[in-house]
XYZ file of C-alpha atoms in Angstrom:
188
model
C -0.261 107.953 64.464
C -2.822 109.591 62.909
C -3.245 111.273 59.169
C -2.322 114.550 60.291
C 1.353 113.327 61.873
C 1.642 110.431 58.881
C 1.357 113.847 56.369
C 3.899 116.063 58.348
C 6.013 113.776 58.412
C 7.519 114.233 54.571
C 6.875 117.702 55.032
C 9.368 118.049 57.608
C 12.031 115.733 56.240
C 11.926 118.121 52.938
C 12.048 121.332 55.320
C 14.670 119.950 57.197
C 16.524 118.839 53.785
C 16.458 122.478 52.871
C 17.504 124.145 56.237
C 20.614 121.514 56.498
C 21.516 122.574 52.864
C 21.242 126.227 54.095
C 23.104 125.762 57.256
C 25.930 123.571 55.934
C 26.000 125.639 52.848
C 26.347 129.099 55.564
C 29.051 126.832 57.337
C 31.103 126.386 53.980
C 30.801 130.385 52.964
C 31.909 131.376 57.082
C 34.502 128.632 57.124
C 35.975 129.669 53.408
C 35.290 133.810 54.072
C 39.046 134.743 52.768
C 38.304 133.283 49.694
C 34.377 134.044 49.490
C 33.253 137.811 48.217
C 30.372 138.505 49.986
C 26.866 140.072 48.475
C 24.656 141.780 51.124
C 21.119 140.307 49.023
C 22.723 136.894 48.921
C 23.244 137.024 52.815
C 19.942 138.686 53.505
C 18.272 135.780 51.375
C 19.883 132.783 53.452
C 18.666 134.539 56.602
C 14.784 135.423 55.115
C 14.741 131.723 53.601
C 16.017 130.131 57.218
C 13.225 132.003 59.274
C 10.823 131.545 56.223
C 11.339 127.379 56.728
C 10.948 127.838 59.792
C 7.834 129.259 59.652
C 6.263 126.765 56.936
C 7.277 124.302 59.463
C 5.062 125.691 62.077
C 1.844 126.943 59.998
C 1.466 123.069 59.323
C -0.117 123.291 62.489
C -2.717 125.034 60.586
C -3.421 121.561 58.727
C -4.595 119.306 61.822
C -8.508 119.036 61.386
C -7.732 118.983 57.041
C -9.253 116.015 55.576
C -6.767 114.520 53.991
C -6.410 112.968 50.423
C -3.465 111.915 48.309
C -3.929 115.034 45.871
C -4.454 117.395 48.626
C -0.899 116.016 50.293
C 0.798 116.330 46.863
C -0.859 120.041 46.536
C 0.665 120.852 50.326
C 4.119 119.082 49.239
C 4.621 121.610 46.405
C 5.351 124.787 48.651
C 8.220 122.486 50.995
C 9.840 121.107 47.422
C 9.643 124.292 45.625
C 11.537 126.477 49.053
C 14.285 123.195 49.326
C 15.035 123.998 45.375
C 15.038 127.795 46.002
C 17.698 126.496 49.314
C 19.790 124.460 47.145
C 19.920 127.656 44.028
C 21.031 130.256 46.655
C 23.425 128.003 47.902
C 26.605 127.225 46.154
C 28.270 124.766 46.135
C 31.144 124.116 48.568
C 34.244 126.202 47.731
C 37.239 124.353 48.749
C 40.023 126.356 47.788
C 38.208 128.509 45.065
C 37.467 131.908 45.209
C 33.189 132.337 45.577
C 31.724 135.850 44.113
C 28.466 135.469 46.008
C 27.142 138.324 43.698
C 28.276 136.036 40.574
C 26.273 133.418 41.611
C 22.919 135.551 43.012
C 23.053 136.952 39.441
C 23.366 133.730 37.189
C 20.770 131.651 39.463
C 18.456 134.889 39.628
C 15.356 134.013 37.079
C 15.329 130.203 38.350
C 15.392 131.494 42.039
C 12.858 133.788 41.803
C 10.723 132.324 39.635
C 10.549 128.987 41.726
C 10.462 131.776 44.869
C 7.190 132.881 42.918
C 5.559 129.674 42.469
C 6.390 128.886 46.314
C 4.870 132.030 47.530
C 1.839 131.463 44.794
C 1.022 127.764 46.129
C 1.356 128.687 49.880
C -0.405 131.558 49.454
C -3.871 129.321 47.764
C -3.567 126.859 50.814
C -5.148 129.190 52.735
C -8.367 130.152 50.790
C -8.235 126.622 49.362
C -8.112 124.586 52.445
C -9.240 126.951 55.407
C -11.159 129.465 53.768
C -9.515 132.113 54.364
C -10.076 135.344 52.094
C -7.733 135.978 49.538
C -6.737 139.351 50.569
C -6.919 138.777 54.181
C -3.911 140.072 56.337
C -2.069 136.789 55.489
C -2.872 137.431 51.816
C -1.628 141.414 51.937
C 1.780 139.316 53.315
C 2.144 137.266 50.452
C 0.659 139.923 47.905
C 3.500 142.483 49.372
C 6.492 139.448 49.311
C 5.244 138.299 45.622
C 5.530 141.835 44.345
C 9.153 142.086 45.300
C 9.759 138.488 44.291
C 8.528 139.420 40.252
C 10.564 142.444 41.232
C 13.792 140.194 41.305
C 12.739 138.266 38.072
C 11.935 140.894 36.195
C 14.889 142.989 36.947
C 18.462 142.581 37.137
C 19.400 146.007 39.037
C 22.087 145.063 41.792
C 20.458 147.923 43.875
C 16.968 146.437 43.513
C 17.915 143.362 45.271
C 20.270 144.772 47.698
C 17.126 146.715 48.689
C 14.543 144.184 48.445
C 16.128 141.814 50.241
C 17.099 144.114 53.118
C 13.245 145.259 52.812
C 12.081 141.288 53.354
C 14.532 140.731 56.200
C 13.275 143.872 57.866
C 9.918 142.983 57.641
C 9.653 139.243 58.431
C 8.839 139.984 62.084
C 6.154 142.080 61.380
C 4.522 139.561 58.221
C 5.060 137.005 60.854
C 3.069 139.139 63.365
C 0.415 139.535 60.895
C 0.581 135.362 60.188
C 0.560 133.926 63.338
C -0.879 136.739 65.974
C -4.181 134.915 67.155
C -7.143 137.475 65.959
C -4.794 139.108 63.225
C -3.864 136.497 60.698
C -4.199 132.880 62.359
């Protein structure tokens, strides 16, 4: 095993940590619907945030030939820590027989959410000037410039149709950022 694969390694148990939350946390919500009133930004957010894992997941990829040291690693861990708490926020907890407003809860975990969904885009966002020299404002930096707009959108304001927008706006466009990320010759 080598540095590269010895790193990854707790970066994918903390990615995977956050997409079972999500999933089993989905699960609950589809298995409890009669008793769960549904928000169309709270759905729209567990769908961006699974694809968004998902995709963290595969730019470490980008980290292979990365010298690695211990503060670097910590520096990398912050982005997979900071999405699992966004995860765990977004989802509640499991219903049993209680009604779930899913717009109640969006609204009262709002400025942790999308101030830790700040920070997350903020630190992934450096990793790539920081550790592959890529420019700030490069394709993959007009992605995260575009998704951290919207994100101090969301903490800044607490207007239902803002996020209802927003987050239909993020799931629309993940195909395309992802395009722009991951499209050899485009953005990596």
């Amino acid at each position: 095993m080598d540095l590269f694969e010895f790193v990854t390694v707790v970066i994918s148990m903390i990615l995977a940590l956050a997409l079972g939350q999500l999933l089993s946390g989905a699960a609950a919500l589809v298995k409890n619907r009669a008793r769960v009133s549904g928000f169309l930004a709270h759905s729209c957010w567990l769908a961006f945030l699974f694809f968004l894992a998902i995709s963290l997941w595969w730019s470490q990829w980008d980290f292979r030939d990365t010298q690695w040291t211990f503060p670097l690693f910590c520096y990398v861990l912050l982005g997979p820590t900071m999405l699992y708490f966004v995860v765990v926020l977004l989802v509640p907890d499991d219903p049993g027989g209680r009604e779930v407003d899913l717009e109640l809860h969006f609204f009262s975990i709002r400025p942790v959410f999308f101030l830790l969904a700040l920070g997350f885009v903020l630190v992934t966002w450096a990793d790539g000037p920081l550790i592959r020299g890529q420019p700030v404002l490069g394709s993959v930096g007009l992605v995260n410039l575009f998704s951290s707009t919207l994100i101090l959108g969301g903490l800044i304001t607490k207007n239902r149709r803002y996020h209802v927008l927003t987050s239909v706006a993020l799931c629309a466009t993940f195909p395309v950022m992802m395009l722009i990320r991951f499209m050899p010759g485009i953005g990596g």
